[in-house]
Short mmCIF file of C-alpha atoms in Angstrom, two decimals:
data_model
loop_
_atom_site.label_atom_id
_atom_site.label_comp_id
_atom_site.label_asym_id
_atom_site.label_seq_id
_atom_site.Cartn_x
_atom_site.Cartn_y
_atom_site.Cartn_z
CA MET A 1 71.38 8.73 50.42
CA GLU A 2 71.39 12.48 51.07
CA LYS A 3 73.25 11.69 54.28
CA SER A 4 75.85 9.71 52.30
CA TYR A 5 76.48 12.64 49.95
CA ARG A 6 76.72 15.03 52.91
CA THR A 7 79.17 12.77 54.77
CA ASN A 8 81.22 12.42 51.58
CA ASN A 9 81.36 16.22 51.20
CA ILE A 10 82.38 16.77 54.84
CA ILE A 11 85.15 14.16 54.70
CA PHE A 12 86.46 15.53 51.38
CA THR A 13 86.53 19.11 52.71
CA THR A 14 88.33 17.96 55.88
CA LEU A 15 90.93 16.09 53.80
CA ILE A 16 91.57 19.13 51.60
CA LEU A 17 91.90 21.45 54.62
CA LEU A 18 94.34 19.07 56.35
CA THR A 19 96.34 18.83 53.11
CA LEU A 20 96.53 22.62 52.83
CA PHE A 21 97.66 22.82 56.47
CA THR A 22 100.42 20.26 55.78
CA TRP A 23 101.54 22.24 52.73
CA ILE A 24 101.57 25.54 54.68
CA LEU A 25 103.78 23.95 57.35
CA GLY A 26 106.27 23.10 54.61
CA GLN A 27 106.39 26.63 53.15
CA THR A 28 109.57 28.11 54.61
CA ASP A 29 109.08 31.31 52.55
CA ILE A 30 105.63 31.90 54.06
CA VAL A 31 105.89 30.75 57.68
CA GLY A 32 109.66 30.51 58.02
CA ASP A 33 111.37 27.27 58.96
CA ILE A 34 108.87 26.01 61.52
CA SER A 35 111.13 23.10 62.40
CA GLU A 36 113.58 25.71 63.78
CA LYS A 37 110.92 27.87 65.50
CA ILE A 38 109.31 25.01 67.37
CA ASN A 39 110.94 21.81 68.46
CA GLY A 40 111.75 19.82 65.30
CA LYS A 41 110.29 16.69 66.88
CA VAL A 42 106.99 18.46 67.59
CA PHE A 43 106.92 19.69 63.98
CA PHE A 44 107.45 16.13 62.75
CA LEU A 45 104.79 14.72 65.10
CA ILE A 46 102.21 17.29 63.91
CA LEU A 47 102.86 16.31 60.27
CA LEU A 48 102.74 12.58 61.06
CA SER A 49 99.52 12.94 63.08
CA ILE A 50 97.81 14.82 60.24
CA ALA A 51 98.87 12.11 57.76
CA ILE A 52 97.56 9.36 60.06
CA ILE A 53 94.21 11.15 60.52
CA LYS A 54 93.85 11.57 56.73
CA VAL A 55 94.60 7.89 56.06
CA GLN A 56 92.11 6.87 58.74
CA LEU A 57 89.42 9.11 57.21
CA ILE A 58 89.97 7.51 53.78
CA GLY A 59 89.82 4.01 55.31
CA ASP A 60 86.72 4.67 57.42
CA PHE A 61 84.60 6.76 55.07
CA PHE A 62 85.86 6.29 51.49
CA MET A 63 86.67 2.57 51.84
CA HIS A 64 83.69 2.15 54.22
CA LEU A 65 85.62 0.21 56.85
CA ASN A 66 83.48 1.92 59.50
CA THR A 67 80.71 -0.47 58.42
CA VAL A 68 82.89 -3.54 59.12
CA SER A 69 83.48 -5.34 62.41
CA GLY A 70 86.37 -7.53 63.57
CA PHE A 71 89.82 -7.83 62.02
CA TRP A 72 89.07 -6.08 58.72
CA ARG A 73 87.71 -3.02 60.55
CA TRP A 74 91.24 -2.24 61.72
CA ILE A 75 93.30 -3.23 58.67
CA ILE A 76 94.05 0.36 57.56
CA THR A 77 94.57 1.46 61.18
CA LEU A 78 97.10 -1.38 61.67
CA TRP A 79 98.91 -0.41 58.46
CA VAL A 80 99.12 3.29 59.25
CA MET A 81 100.24 2.60 62.83
CA LEU A 82 102.93 0.18 61.61
CA THR A 83 104.13 2.58 58.90
CA GLY A 84 103.85 5.64 61.15
CA GLY A 85 105.64 3.74 63.93
CA PHE A 86 108.61 2.90 61.68
CA ILE A 87 108.81 6.48 60.42
CA ALA A 88 108.55 7.90 63.96
CA ILE A 89 111.33 5.63 65.27
CA ALA A 90 113.60 6.67 62.39
CA PHE A 91 112.88 10.40 62.79
CA LEU A 92 112.83 10.63 66.58
CA LEU A 93 115.50 8.21 67.80
CA MET B 1 69.89 -2.24 50.20
CA TYR B 2 70.41 1.16 51.76
CA MET B 3 70.32 -0.46 55.20
CA GLN B 4 73.63 -2.20 54.34
CA ASP B 5 75.47 1.02 55.15
CA THR B 6 74.32 0.93 58.75
CA ILE B 7 74.65 -2.81 59.45
CA LYS B 8 78.13 -3.97 60.47
CA THR B 9 79.52 -6.71 58.25
CA LYS B 10 82.33 -9.17 58.94
CA TYR B 11 84.20 -8.52 55.68
CA PRO B 12 85.02 -5.25 53.88
CA PRO B 13 82.78 -4.19 50.98
CA GLY B 14 83.70 -5.64 47.57
CA ASP B 15 85.82 -8.64 46.65
CA LEU B 16 87.82 -10.07 49.59
CA ALA B 17 90.59 -11.28 47.24
CA LEU B 18 91.17 -7.68 46.17
CA TRP B 19 91.43 -6.61 49.80
CA ILE B 20 94.13 -9.24 50.36
CA PHE B 21 95.93 -7.83 47.29
CA ILE B 22 95.53 -4.30 48.73
CA CYS B 23 97.09 -5.48 52.04
CA ALA B 24 100.07 -6.96 50.17
CA GLU B 25 100.55 -3.69 48.27
CA LEU B 26 100.32 -1.64 51.47
CA LEU B 27 102.91 -3.86 53.14
CA VAL B 28 105.36 -3.29 50.26
CA PHE B 29 104.86 0.48 50.55
CA ALA B 30 105.33 0.29 54.35
CA ILE B 31 108.73 -1.39 53.79
CA PHE B 32 109.69 1.29 51.24
CA PHE B 33 108.67 4.09 53.63
CA ALA B 34 110.60 2.52 56.51
CA ALA B 35 113.67 2.11 54.26
CA TYR B 36 113.47 5.80 53.30
CA ALA B 37 113.06 6.94 56.92
CA PHE B 38 115.92 4.81 58.30
CA THR B 39 118.28 5.73 55.43
CA ARG B 40 117.45 9.40 56.03
CA ALA B 41 118.31 8.98 59.73
CA SER B 42 121.95 8.33 58.74
CA ASN B 43 122.02 11.07 56.07
CA ILE B 44 119.90 13.86 57.54
CA GLU B 45 121.82 16.81 56.04
CA LEU B 46 121.87 15.31 52.54
CA PHE B 47 118.14 14.48 52.66
CA ASN B 48 117.18 17.95 54.00
CA GLN B 49 119.35 19.68 51.39
CA TYR B 50 117.87 17.88 48.40
CA GLN B 51 114.33 17.76 49.78
CA ALA B 52 114.41 21.57 49.55
CA THR B 53 114.85 21.26 45.75
CA LEU B 54 111.48 19.51 45.33
CA ASN B 55 108.38 21.34 44.13
CA THR B 56 105.94 21.24 47.08
CA ASP B 57 103.35 23.33 45.17
CA LEU B 58 103.07 20.63 42.52
CA ALA B 59 102.96 17.96 45.25
CA LEU B 60 100.05 19.84 46.86
CA LEU B 61 98.20 19.92 43.53
CA ASN B 62 98.94 16.20 43.07
CA THR B 63 97.43 15.47 46.49
CA ILE B 64 94.34 17.54 45.71
CA ALA B 65 93.97 15.76 42.33
CA LEU B 66 94.05 12.31 43.99
CA LEU B 67 91.70 13.30 46.83
CA THR B 68 89.23 14.84 44.38
CA SER B 69 89.40 11.74 42.22
CA SER B 70 88.68 9.53 45.25
CA TYR B 71 85.79 11.81 46.21
CA PHE B 72 84.23 11.26 42.78
CA VAL B 73 84.66 7.47 43.06
CA VAL B 74 82.70 7.52 46.35
CA SER B 75 80.07 9.75 44.68
CA ALA B 76 79.84 7.24 41.79
CA ILE B 77 79.20 4.40 44.27
CA ILE B 78 76.52 6.41 46.10
CA SER B 79 74.86 7.15 42.73
CA ILE B 80 74.84 3.52 41.67
CA LYS B 81 73.17 2.61 44.98
CA GLU B 82 70.35 4.89 43.76
CA ASN B 83 70.38 3.19 40.34
CA LYS B 84 71.58 6.43 38.72
CA GLN B 85 73.91 4.91 36.12
CA LYS B 86 74.36 8.08 34.07
CA GLN B 87 75.30 10.14 37.11
CA SER B 88 77.64 7.40 38.27
CA THR B 89 79.31 7.33 34.82
CA ARG B 90 79.81 11.11 34.98
CA PHE B 91 81.43 10.86 38.42
CA LEU B 92 83.73 8.08 37.20
CA SER B 93 84.76 10.24 34.21
CA LEU B 94 85.72 13.01 36.64
CA SER B 95 87.70 10.59 38.82
CA ILE B 96 89.63 9.39 35.73
CA LEU B 97 90.35 13.03 34.87
CA GLY B 98 91.70 13.56 38.40
CA GLY B 99 94.02 10.56 37.98
CA CYS B 100 95.21 11.81 34.58
CA ALA B 101 95.87 15.28 36.05
CA PHE B 102 98.11 13.59 38.66
CA LEU B 103 100.03 11.74 35.93
CA ILE B 104 100.53 14.90 33.85
CA MET B 105 101.82 16.89 36.86
CA LYS B 106 104.13 14.07 37.92
CA MET B 107 105.51 13.74 34.38
CA THR B 108 106.15 17.51 34.35
CA GLU B 109 108.11 17.07 37.59
CA TYR B 110 110.09 14.12 36.20
CA SER B 111 110.93 15.94 32.96
CA HIS B 112 112.17 18.93 35.00
CA HIS B 113 114.44 16.62 37.01
CA MET B 114 115.69 14.89 33.87
CA SER B 115 116.49 18.25 32.23
CA GLU B 116 118.68 19.00 35.27
CA GLY B 117 120.48 15.69 34.78
CA ILE B 118 119.00 14.15 37.93
CA ASN B 119 118.63 10.38 37.92
CA LEU B 120 118.65 7.39 40.29
CA THR B 121 122.43 7.55 40.68
CA THR B 122 122.60 11.29 41.52
CA ASN B 123 122.48 10.68 45.27
CA LEU B 124 120.71 8.61 47.94
CA PHE B 125 117.86 11.09 48.36
CA TYR B 126 117.01 11.18 44.65
CA MET B 127 117.36 7.40 44.44
CA PHE B 128 114.60 7.07 47.06
CA TYR B 129 112.54 9.98 45.77
CA LEU B 130 112.52 8.77 42.15
CA SER B 131 111.98 5.07 42.91
CA LEU B 132 109.27 5.64 45.55
CA THR B 133 107.30 8.17 43.52
CA PHE B 134 107.71 6.16 40.29
CA PHE B 135 106.52 2.98 42.03
CA HIS B 136 103.45 4.94 43.15
CA PHE B 137 103.12 6.46 39.63
CA MET B 138 102.83 2.91 38.20
CA HIS B 139 100.04 2.18 40.68
CA VAL B 140 98.20 5.33 39.56
CA ILE B 141 98.41 4.08 35.95
CA LEU B 142 96.98 0.69 36.99
CA GLY B 143 94.31 2.48 39.03
CA ILE B 144 93.27 4.58 36.03
CA MET B 145 93.03 1.42 33.91
CA ILE B 146 90.74 -0.12 36.55
CA LEU B 147 88.64 3.06 36.71
CA THR B 148 88.31 3.01 32.91
CA VAL B 149 86.97 -0.57 33.02
CA LEU B 150 84.53 0.47 35.78
CA TRP B 151 83.46 3.47 33.66
CA LEU B 152 82.80 1.22 30.64
CA ASN B 153 80.86 -1.31 32.76
CA THR B 154 78.78 1.43 34.39
CA ARG B 155 78.06 2.96 30.98
CA LYS B 156 76.87 -0.44 29.74
CA GLY B 157 74.56 -0.64 32.77
CA LEU B 158 76.33 -3.67 34.26
CA TYR B 159 76.14 -2.24 37.79
CA THR B 160 72.89 -1.70 39.64
CA ALA B 161 71.77 -0.87 43.18
CA ASP B 162 71.71 -4.61 43.92
CA ASN B 163 74.89 -5.57 42.08
CA HIS B 164 77.86 -3.20 42.25
CA ASP B 165 80.59 -5.25 43.99
CA GLY B 166 82.94 -4.72 41.05
CA LEU B 167 82.61 -0.96 41.34
CA VAL B 168 83.21 -1.05 45.11
CA SER B 169 86.27 -3.32 44.71
CA GLY B 170 87.84 -1.15 42.00
CA GLY B 171 87.08 1.92 44.10
CA ALA B 172 88.86 0.36 47.10
CA TYR B 173 92.01 -0.13 44.98
CA TRP B 174 91.89 3.52 43.89
CA HIS B 175 91.53 4.67 47.52
CA MET B 176 94.58 2.54 48.41
CA VAL B 177 96.60 4.43 45.77
CA ASP B 178 95.33 7.65 47.35
CA LEU B 179 96.16 6.79 50.95
CA VAL B 180 99.70 5.68 50.06
CA TRP B 181 100.25 9.14 48.57
CA LEU B 182 98.90 10.73 51.77
CA ILE B 183 101.93 9.28 53.62
CA LEU B 184 104.35 9.79 50.75
CA PHE B 185 103.55 13.51 50.37
CA PRO B 186 104.56 14.69 53.89
CA LEU B 187 107.32 12.08 54.25
CA ILE B 188 109.28 13.00 51.13
CA TYR B 189 108.27 16.62 50.52
CA ILE B 190 107.72 18.17 53.96
CA MET B 191 109.16 16.23 56.94
CA ARG B 192 112.64 17.35 57.91
#
């Protein structure tokens, strides 16, 4: 059980750090308009990748899908890939 | 019992019917997100202009509130697996507080918009922003109601190390509310 608490703490800290990183990227008054400094598409892909990683962490460790095999193991992955795919097509094409 | 965490199962933890409901909910949100993204593609300047008027600091705090709340739900489930009902009840109280903090911050945001005369008909961006976030807001309310029932049941001692499927199922719904926001936050507030 100690391991479960430790895993929970690590995942939570990672999620908070990734959230803060996302927020910092959006702060034009702190870091300037990053979408103008780097390629706007790269900026978008960084944000989308972080969001996908966070969703996957919630699915795997908070919803415990990492203890499941077969179709249900990938249900959140399928959803985030489908959603992320639609968003990426709309933003990049 | 503790071995269950290391053995792979065919179905997700909790009630399978609730997982099917979660999938349906996620599909609806996916359609909403796609609609937002494709509408934005034809109105990029308008969306970027009005996105800049949103309060990203409050959105950050909202995200932290939901993540913290989810963290406490997981902690409550770990506690119940150790038959620590009181500790589990405390964790569930904290997760409900996290959900309520989200609602209060979102209502502050909505009242600010209303005071500026912003509504669904203001423009396309606000139509999407208000309807998407309000749809999610309603899910947070339902999630808090579910967490409250779980809190009452845990307090009554209805869940034990051997029987806590209800707690796991309710927790899964709350995590779904959380992960939808994890897409919504960068999509509406940050991506440009």
